[in-house]
PDB file of C-alpha atoms and ligand atoms in Angstrom:
ATOM      1  CA  MET A   1       0.536   0.405   0.030  1.00  0.00           C
ATOM      2  CA  GLN A   2       1.643   3.265  -0.738  1.00  0.00           C
ATOM      3  CA  SER A   3       1.652   6.421   1.763  1.00  0.00           C
ATOM      4  CA  PRO A   4      -1.126   9.355   1.166  1.00  0.00           C
ATOM      5  CA  LEU A   5       1.584  11.597   0.076  1.00  0.00           C
ATOM      6  CA  ILE A   6       2.437   8.926  -2.655  1.00  0.00           C
ATOM      7  CA  GLN A   7      -0.785   8.220  -3.867  1.00  0.00           C
ATOM      8  CA  GLU A   8      -1.469  12.025  -3.630  1.00  0.00           C
ATOM      9  CA  LEU A   9       1.702  12.060  -6.197  1.00  0.00           C
ATOM     10  CA  ILE A  10       0.485   9.847  -8.520  1.00  0.00           C
ATOM     11  CA  GLU A  11      -3.115  11.343  -8.735  1.00  0.00           C
ATOM     12  CA  ALA A  12      -1.334  14.805  -9.689  1.00  0.00           C
ATOM     13  CA  PHE A  13       0.638  12.651 -12.583  1.00  0.00           C
ATOM     14  CA  ARG A  14      -2.722  11.719 -13.914  1.00  0.00           C
ATOM     15  CA  VAL A  15      -3.825  15.083 -14.875  1.00  0.00           C
ATOM     16  CA  LEU A  16      -1.432  14.693 -18.201  1.00  0.00           C
ATOM     17  CA  PRO A  17      -2.943  13.117 -21.687  1.00  0.00           C
ATOM     18  CA  GLY A  18      -2.638  10.173 -21.797  1.00  0.00           C
ATOM     19  CA  VAL A  19      -1.187   9.273 -18.435  1.00  0.00           C
ATOM     20  CA  GLY A  20      -2.756   6.745 -16.947  1.00  0.00           C
ATOM     21  CA  PRO A  21      -2.431   4.755 -13.856  1.00  0.00           C
ATOM     22  CA  LYS A  22       0.288   2.645 -14.242  1.00  0.00           C
ATOM     23  CA  SER A  23       2.695   5.610 -15.892  1.00  0.00           C
ATOM     24  CA  ALA A  24       1.523   8.038 -13.403  1.00  0.00           C
ATOM     25  CA  GLN A  25       3.100   5.279 -10.599  1.00  0.00           C
ATOM     26  CA  ARG A  26       6.366   4.963 -12.764  1.00  0.00           C
ATOM     27  CA  MET A  27       7.125   8.921 -12.929  1.00  0.00           C
ATOM     28  CA  ALA A  28       6.045   9.083  -9.379  1.00  0.00           C
ATOM     29  CA  TYR A  29       8.290   6.070  -8.403  1.00  0.00           C
ATOM     30  CA  TYR A  30      11.264   7.320 -10.619  1.00  0.00           C
ATOM     31  CA  LEU A  31      11.098  10.778  -9.290  1.00  0.00           C
ATOM     32  CA  LEU A  32      11.550  10.064  -5.403  1.00  0.00           C
ATOM     33  CA  GLU A  33      14.003   7.265  -6.056  1.00  0.00           C
ATOM     34  CA  ARG A  34      16.114   8.188  -8.758  1.00  0.00           C
ATOM     35  CA  ASN A  35      15.804  11.832  -9.062  1.00  0.00           C
ATOM     36  CA  LYS A  36      14.414  13.835  -6.813  1.00  0.00           C
ATOM     37  CA  LYS A  37      16.545  17.004  -7.700  1.00  0.00           C
ATOM     38  CA  GLY A  38      15.047  16.217 -11.047  1.00  0.00           C
ATOM     39  CA  GLY A  39      11.552  16.265  -9.400  1.00  0.00           C
ATOM     40  CA  ALA A  40      12.177  19.561  -7.196  1.00  0.00           C
ATOM     41  CA  VAL A  41      13.340  21.901 -10.478  1.00  0.00           C
ATOM     42  CA  LEU A  42       9.978  20.353 -12.471  1.00  0.00           C
ATOM     43  CA  ALA A  43       7.966  21.555  -9.184  1.00  0.00           C
ATOM     44  CA  GLN A  44       9.079  24.842  -9.263  1.00  0.00           C
ATOM     45  CA  THR A  45       9.229  25.391 -12.784  1.00  0.00           C
ATOM     46  CA  LEU A  46       5.737  24.364 -12.951  1.00  0.00           C
ATOM     47  CA  ALA A  47       4.199  26.019 -10.523  1.00  0.00           C
ATOM     48  CA  LYS A  48       6.176  29.136 -11.458  1.00  0.00           C
ATOM     49  CA  ALA A  49       4.727  28.400 -15.455  1.00  0.00           C
ATOM     50  CA  VAL A  50       1.242  27.574 -14.247  1.00  0.00           C
ATOM     51  CA  GLU A  51       1.302  31.241 -12.154  1.00  0.00           C
ATOM     52  CA  GLU A  52       2.779  33.605 -14.516  1.00  0.00           C
ATOM     53  CA  VAL A  53       2.034  32.417 -17.987  1.00  0.00           C
ATOM     54  CA  GLY A  54      -0.851  33.834 -19.464  1.00  0.00           C
ATOM     55  CA  HIS A  55      -2.034  35.098 -22.797  1.00  0.00           C
ATOM     56  CA  CYS A  56      -0.822  37.271 -25.543  1.00  0.00           C
ATOM     57  CA  SER A  57      -3.030  40.747 -24.910  1.00  0.00           C
ATOM     58  CA  LEU A  58      -2.722  40.846 -29.164  1.00  0.00           C
ATOM     59  CA  CYS A  59      -2.677  37.204 -30.514  1.00  0.00           C
ATOM     60  CA  ARG A  60      -3.663  35.464 -27.072  1.00  0.00           C
ATOM     61  CA  THR A  61      -1.077  32.934 -27.735  1.00  0.00           C
ATOM     62  CA  LEU A  62       0.483  31.729 -24.543  1.00  0.00           C
ATOM     63  CA  THR A  63       3.338  34.141 -22.725  1.00  0.00           C
ATOM     64  CA  GLU A  64       4.676  35.546 -19.641  1.00  0.00           C
ATOM     65  CA  GLU A  65       4.425  39.196 -21.119  1.00  0.00           C
ATOM     66  CA  GLU A  66       2.031  41.310 -22.174  1.00  0.00           C
ATOM     67  CA  THR A  67       2.390  40.111 -25.815  1.00  0.00           C
ATOM     68  CA  CYS A  68       4.088  37.853 -27.163  1.00  0.00           C
ATOM     69  CA  SER A  69       7.834  37.815 -28.758  1.00  0.00           C
ATOM     70  CA  ILE A  70       6.197  37.940 -32.311  1.00  0.00           C
ATOM     71  CA  CYS A  71       3.939  40.286 -31.998  1.00  0.00           C
ATOM     72  CA  GLN A  72       6.491  42.606 -30.327  1.00  0.00           C
ATOM     73  CA  SER A  73       8.857  41.616 -33.638  1.00  0.00           C
ATOM     74  CA  SER A  74       8.016  45.037 -36.284  1.00  0.00           C
ATOM     75  CA  ARG A  75       9.423  42.935 -38.529  1.00  0.00           C
ATOM     76  CA  ARG A  76       6.563  40.340 -37.948  1.00  0.00           C
ATOM     77  CA  ALA A  77       4.259  42.694 -38.868  1.00  0.00           C
ATOM     78  CA  THR A  78       3.871  42.157 -42.653  1.00  0.00           C
ATOM     79  CA  GLY A  79      -0.010  42.471 -42.710  1.00  0.00           C
ATOM     80  CA  GLU A  80      -0.471  39.095 -42.950  1.00  0.00           C
ATOM     81  CA  LEU A  81      -2.229  37.105 -40.080  1.00  0.00           C
ATOM     82  CA  CYS A  82      -2.236  33.223 -39.850  1.00  0.00           C
ATOM     83  CA  ILE A  83      -5.161  32.207 -37.278  1.00  0.00           C
ATOM     84  CA  VAL A  84      -4.911  28.804 -35.824  1.00  0.00           C
ATOM     85  CA  GLU A  85      -6.117  26.693 -33.194  1.00  0.00           C
ATOM     86  CA  SER A  86      -3.200  26.560 -30.834  1.00  0.00           C
ATOM     87  CA  PRO A  87      -0.137  27.190 -29.257  1.00  0.00           C
ATOM     88  CA  SER A  88       1.445  24.616 -30.718  1.00  0.00           C
ATOM     89  CA  ASP A  89       0.294  25.539 -34.141  1.00  0.00           C
ATOM     90  CA  VAL A  90       2.317  28.125 -33.655  1.00  0.00           C
ATOM     91  CA  THR A  91       5.381  26.009 -32.722  1.00  0.00           C
ATOM     92  CA  VAL A  92       4.871  23.484 -35.819  1.00  0.00           C
ATOM     93  CA  ILE A  93       4.538  26.564 -38.909  1.00  0.00           C
ATOM     94  CA  GLU A  94       7.313  28.532 -36.329  1.00  0.00           C
ATOM     95  CA  GLN A  95       9.775  25.614 -37.410  1.00  0.00           C
ATOM     96  CA  SER A  96       9.036  25.326 -40.983  1.00  0.00           C
ATOM     97  CA  GLY A  97      10.202  28.985 -41.304  1.00  0.00           C
ATOM     98  CA  ILE A  98       7.788  29.308 -44.382  1.00  0.00           C
ATOM     99  CA  PHE A  99       5.636  32.308 -42.624  1.00  0.00           C
ATOM    100  CA  GLN A 100       7.324  35.846 -41.491  1.00  0.00           C
ATOM    101  CA  GLY A 101       3.905  37.581 -40.556  1.00  0.00           C
ATOM    102  CA  GLN A 102       1.816  37.197 -37.250  1.00  0.00           C
ATOM    103  CA  TYR A 103      -0.569  34.734 -36.049  1.00  0.00           C
ATOM    104  CA  PHE A 104      -3.789  34.723 -34.098  1.00  0.00           C
ATOM    105  CA  VAL A 105      -4.880  31.979 -32.014  1.00  0.00           C
ATOM    106  CA  LEU A 106      -8.134  30.487 -30.956  1.00  0.00           C
ATOM    107  CA  MET A 107      -7.723  28.482 -28.439  1.00  0.00           C
ATOM    108  CA  GLY A 108     -10.082  26.273 -30.139  1.00  0.00           C
ATOM    109  CA  HIS A 109     -12.460  26.271 -32.492  1.00  0.00           C
ATOM    110  CA  LEU A 110     -16.107  26.903 -32.867  1.00  0.00           C
ATOM    111  CA  SER A 111     -18.517  23.760 -30.940  1.00  0.00           C
ATOM    112  CA  PRO A 112     -21.898  25.404 -30.252  1.00  0.00           C
ATOM    113  CA  ILE A 113     -22.769  21.682 -28.920  1.00  0.00           C
ATOM    114  CA  ASP A 114     -19.787  22.132 -26.034  1.00  0.00           C
ATOM    115  CA  GLY A 115     -21.109  26.216 -25.543  1.00  0.00           C
ATOM    116  CA  VAL A 116     -17.853  27.415 -26.894  1.00  0.00           C
ATOM    117  CA  GLY A 117     -19.138  30.589 -29.222  1.00  0.00           C
ATOM    118  CA  PRO A 118     -17.103  33.592 -31.206  1.00  0.00           C
ATOM    119  CA  SER A 119     -16.400  34.876 -28.110  1.00  0.00           C
ATOM    120  CA  GLN A 120     -14.755  31.921 -26.134  1.00  0.00           C
ATOM    121  CA  ILE A 121     -12.729  31.476 -29.031  1.00  0.00           C
ATOM    122  CA  GLY A 122     -11.715  35.358 -29.367  1.00  0.00           C
ATOM    123  CA  LEU A 123     -13.419  36.498 -32.489  1.00  0.00           C
ATOM    124  CA  ASP A 124     -14.056  39.355 -30.493  1.00  0.00           C
ATOM    125  CA  LEU A 125     -10.655  40.722 -30.428  1.00  0.00           C
ATOM    126  CA  LEU A 126      -9.534  39.569 -33.947  1.00  0.00           C
ATOM    127  CA  GLU A 127     -12.521  41.557 -34.914  1.00  0.00           C
ATOM    128  CA  SER A 128     -11.318  44.298 -33.530  1.00  0.00           C
ATOM    129  CA  ARG A 129      -7.688  44.088 -35.463  1.00  0.00           C
ATOM    130  CA  LEU A 130      -9.376  43.788 -38.529  1.00  0.00           C
ATOM    131  CA  SER A 131     -11.740  47.058 -38.136  1.00  0.00           C
ATOM    132  CA  ASP A 132      -8.120  48.835 -37.637  1.00  0.00           C
ATOM    133  CA  LYS A 133      -7.132  48.680 -41.027  1.00  0.00           C
ATOM    134  CA  SER A 134      -3.162  46.447 -39.742  1.00  0.00           C
ATOM    135  CA  VAL A 135      -4.009  43.292 -41.379  1.00  0.00           C
ATOM    136  CA  SER A 136      -4.393  42.906 -45.252  1.00  0.00           C
ATOM    137  CA  GLU A 137      -4.434  39.059 -45.485  1.00  0.00           C
ATOM    138  CA  LEU A 138      -6.380  36.471 -42.907  1.00  0.00           C
ATOM    139  CA  ILE A 139      -4.583  32.923 -43.732  1.00  0.00           C
ATOM    140  CA  ILE A 140      -6.923  30.485 -41.986  1.00  0.00           C
ATOM    141  CA  ALA A 141      -4.929  27.254 -40.556  1.00  0.00           C
ATOM    142  CA  THR A 142      -7.734  26.091 -38.073  1.00  0.00           C
ATOM    143  CA  ASN A 143      -7.293  22.060 -38.516  1.00  0.00           C
ATOM    144  CA  PRO A 144      -9.492  20.596 -41.346  1.00  0.00           C
ATOM    145  CA  THR A 145     -11.926  18.846 -39.101  1.00  0.00           C
ATOM    146  CA  VAL A 146     -15.999  19.798 -39.399  1.00  0.00           C
ATOM    147  CA  GLU A 147     -14.957  22.314 -36.521  1.00  0.00           C
ATOM    148  CA  GLY A 148     -12.211  23.783 -38.155  1.00  0.00           C
ATOM    149  CA  GLU A 149     -14.038  24.323 -41.155  1.00  0.00           C
ATOM    150  CA  ALA A 150     -16.485  25.602 -39.638  1.00  0.00           C
ATOM    151  CA  THR A 151     -14.605  28.124 -37.836  1.00  0.00           C
ATOM    152  CA  ALA A 152     -12.303  29.084 -40.881  1.00  0.00           C
ATOM    153  CA  HIS A 153     -15.864  29.663 -42.312  1.00  0.00           C
ATOM    154  CA  TYR A 154     -17.303  31.915 -39.922  1.00  0.00           C
ATOM    155  CA  ILE A 155     -13.920  33.722 -39.958  1.00  0.00           C
ATOM    156  CA  GLN A 156     -14.019  34.267 -43.748  1.00  0.00           C
ATOM    157  CA  GLN A 157     -17.460  35.793 -42.932  1.00  0.00           C
ATOM    158  CA  MET A 158     -16.105  38.222 -40.972  1.00  0.00           C
ATOM    159  CA  ALA A 159     -13.017  39.469 -42.744  1.00  0.00           C
ATOM    160  CA  PHE A 160     -15.526  39.733 -46.057  1.00  0.00           C
ATOM    161  CA  LYS A 161     -17.079  42.732 -44.064  1.00  0.00           C
ATOM    162  CA  TYR A 162     -13.925  43.914 -43.721  1.00  0.00           C
ATOM    163  CA  GLU A 163     -12.787  43.518 -46.958  1.00  0.00           C
ATOM    164  CA  VAL A 164      -9.862  41.292 -45.840  1.00  0.00           C
ATOM    165  CA  LYS A 165      -8.374  39.021 -47.822  1.00  0.00           C
ATOM    166  CA  VAL A 166      -8.883  34.959 -47.121  1.00  0.00           C
ATOM    167  CA  SER A 167      -7.178  32.569 -47.730  1.00  0.00           C
ATOM    168  CA  ARG A 168      -7.205  29.244 -46.092  1.00  0.00           C
ATOM    169  CA  LEU A 169      -4.463  26.152 -45.778  1.00  0.00           C
ATOM    170  CA  ALA A 170      -5.393  23.114 -47.697  1.00  0.00           C
ATOM    171  CA  GLN A 171      -3.111  21.331 -49.932  1.00  0.00           C
ATOM    172  CA  GLY A 172      -1.539  18.519 -48.092  1.00  0.00           C
ATOM    173  CA  ILE A 173      -3.757  18.096 -44.946  1.00  0.00           C
ATOM    174  CA  PRO A 174      -5.184  15.223 -44.943  1.00  0.00           C
ATOM    175  CA  MET A 175      -9.016  15.718 -43.814  1.00  0.00           C
ATOM    176  CA  GLY A 176      -9.590  15.126 -39.877  1.00  0.00           C
ATOM    177  CA  GLY A 177      -5.655  15.298 -39.505  1.00  0.00           C
ATOM    178  CA  GLU A 178      -4.503  18.221 -37.375  1.00  0.00           C
ATOM    179  CA  LEU A 179      -1.452  20.810 -38.022  1.00  0.00           C
ATOM    180  CA  GLU A 180       0.708  19.799 -35.415  1.00  0.00           C
ATOM    181  CA  TYR A 181       1.479  16.450 -36.604  1.00  0.00           C
ATOM    182  CA  LEU A 182       2.448  17.461 -39.971  1.00  0.00           C
ATOM    183  CA  ASP A 183       6.349  17.756 -40.551  1.00  0.00           C
ATOM    184  CA  SER A 184       7.754  21.238 -42.345  1.00  0.00           C
ATOM    185  CA  GLY A 185       7.485  20.350 -45.948  1.00  0.00           C
ATOM    186  CA  THR A 186       4.206  19.319 -45.955  1.00  0.00           C
ATOM    187  CA  LEU A 187       3.629  22.061 -43.584  1.00  0.00           C
ATOM    188  CA  SER A 188       5.384  24.556 -46.387  1.00  0.00           C
ATOM    189  CA  GLN A 189       3.424  23.406 -49.787  1.00  0.00           C
ATOM    190  CA  ALA A 190       0.046  24.002 -47.882  1.00  0.00           C
ATOM    191  CA  PHE A 191       1.577  27.528 -47.103  1.00  0.00           C
ATOM    192  CA  LEU A 192       2.663  28.645 -50.454  1.00  0.00           C
ATOM    193  CA  ALA A 193      -0.451  26.736 -52.458  1.00  0.00           C
ATOM    194  CA  ARG A 194      -2.753  28.257 -49.835  1.00  0.00           C
ATOM    195  CA  ARG A 195      -6.282  29.170 -51.438  1.00  0.00           C
ATOM    196  CA  SER A 196      -8.417  32.331 -51.577  1.00  0.00           C
ATOM    197  CA  MET A 197     -11.585  31.577 -49.690  1.00  0.00           C
TER     198      MET A 197
HETATM  199 ZN1  LIG B 201       1.164  37.210 -29.725  1.00  0.00          ZN
END
């Protein structure tokens, strides 16, 4: 029988996606038996990150600053705004090196069944950015899922109102697939072959 504190630690690891009871137990014992120092660093860093990381006031991605480094960079103010569902999508696109503009991170997609409407994914903030005329092209890179497509369509309608050009990544992304699992080559192709909406 595990001590209550060890049991608590195992339970705590289970907040992570894909971590079942077995893996959680392995992680807990690994840290306690073999790497207490690593465990302490993990605990401190996690506490600090959870406390300090919030959302960029311009693009909504995760950052501990008021605005993220991409939004802060004047070189990135090309007028192109790439709309993605999650911060990990920004990371994959950045790794491909294909895109030089700025991002807008929805932190999800429209999903009326789950009560996720336009304001939950920041579309009011996006609309205010479209209205200030600093955006010349929206590149919608939501996932090619039913919800991702519905979200893309909604944003397209919004951009139409402000006469902003809209294009959509399509080529090479399998239907139902997710951006973050694409390799850089496929992603670069998807950017170059983006189609107008
Ligand atoms: Zn930002």
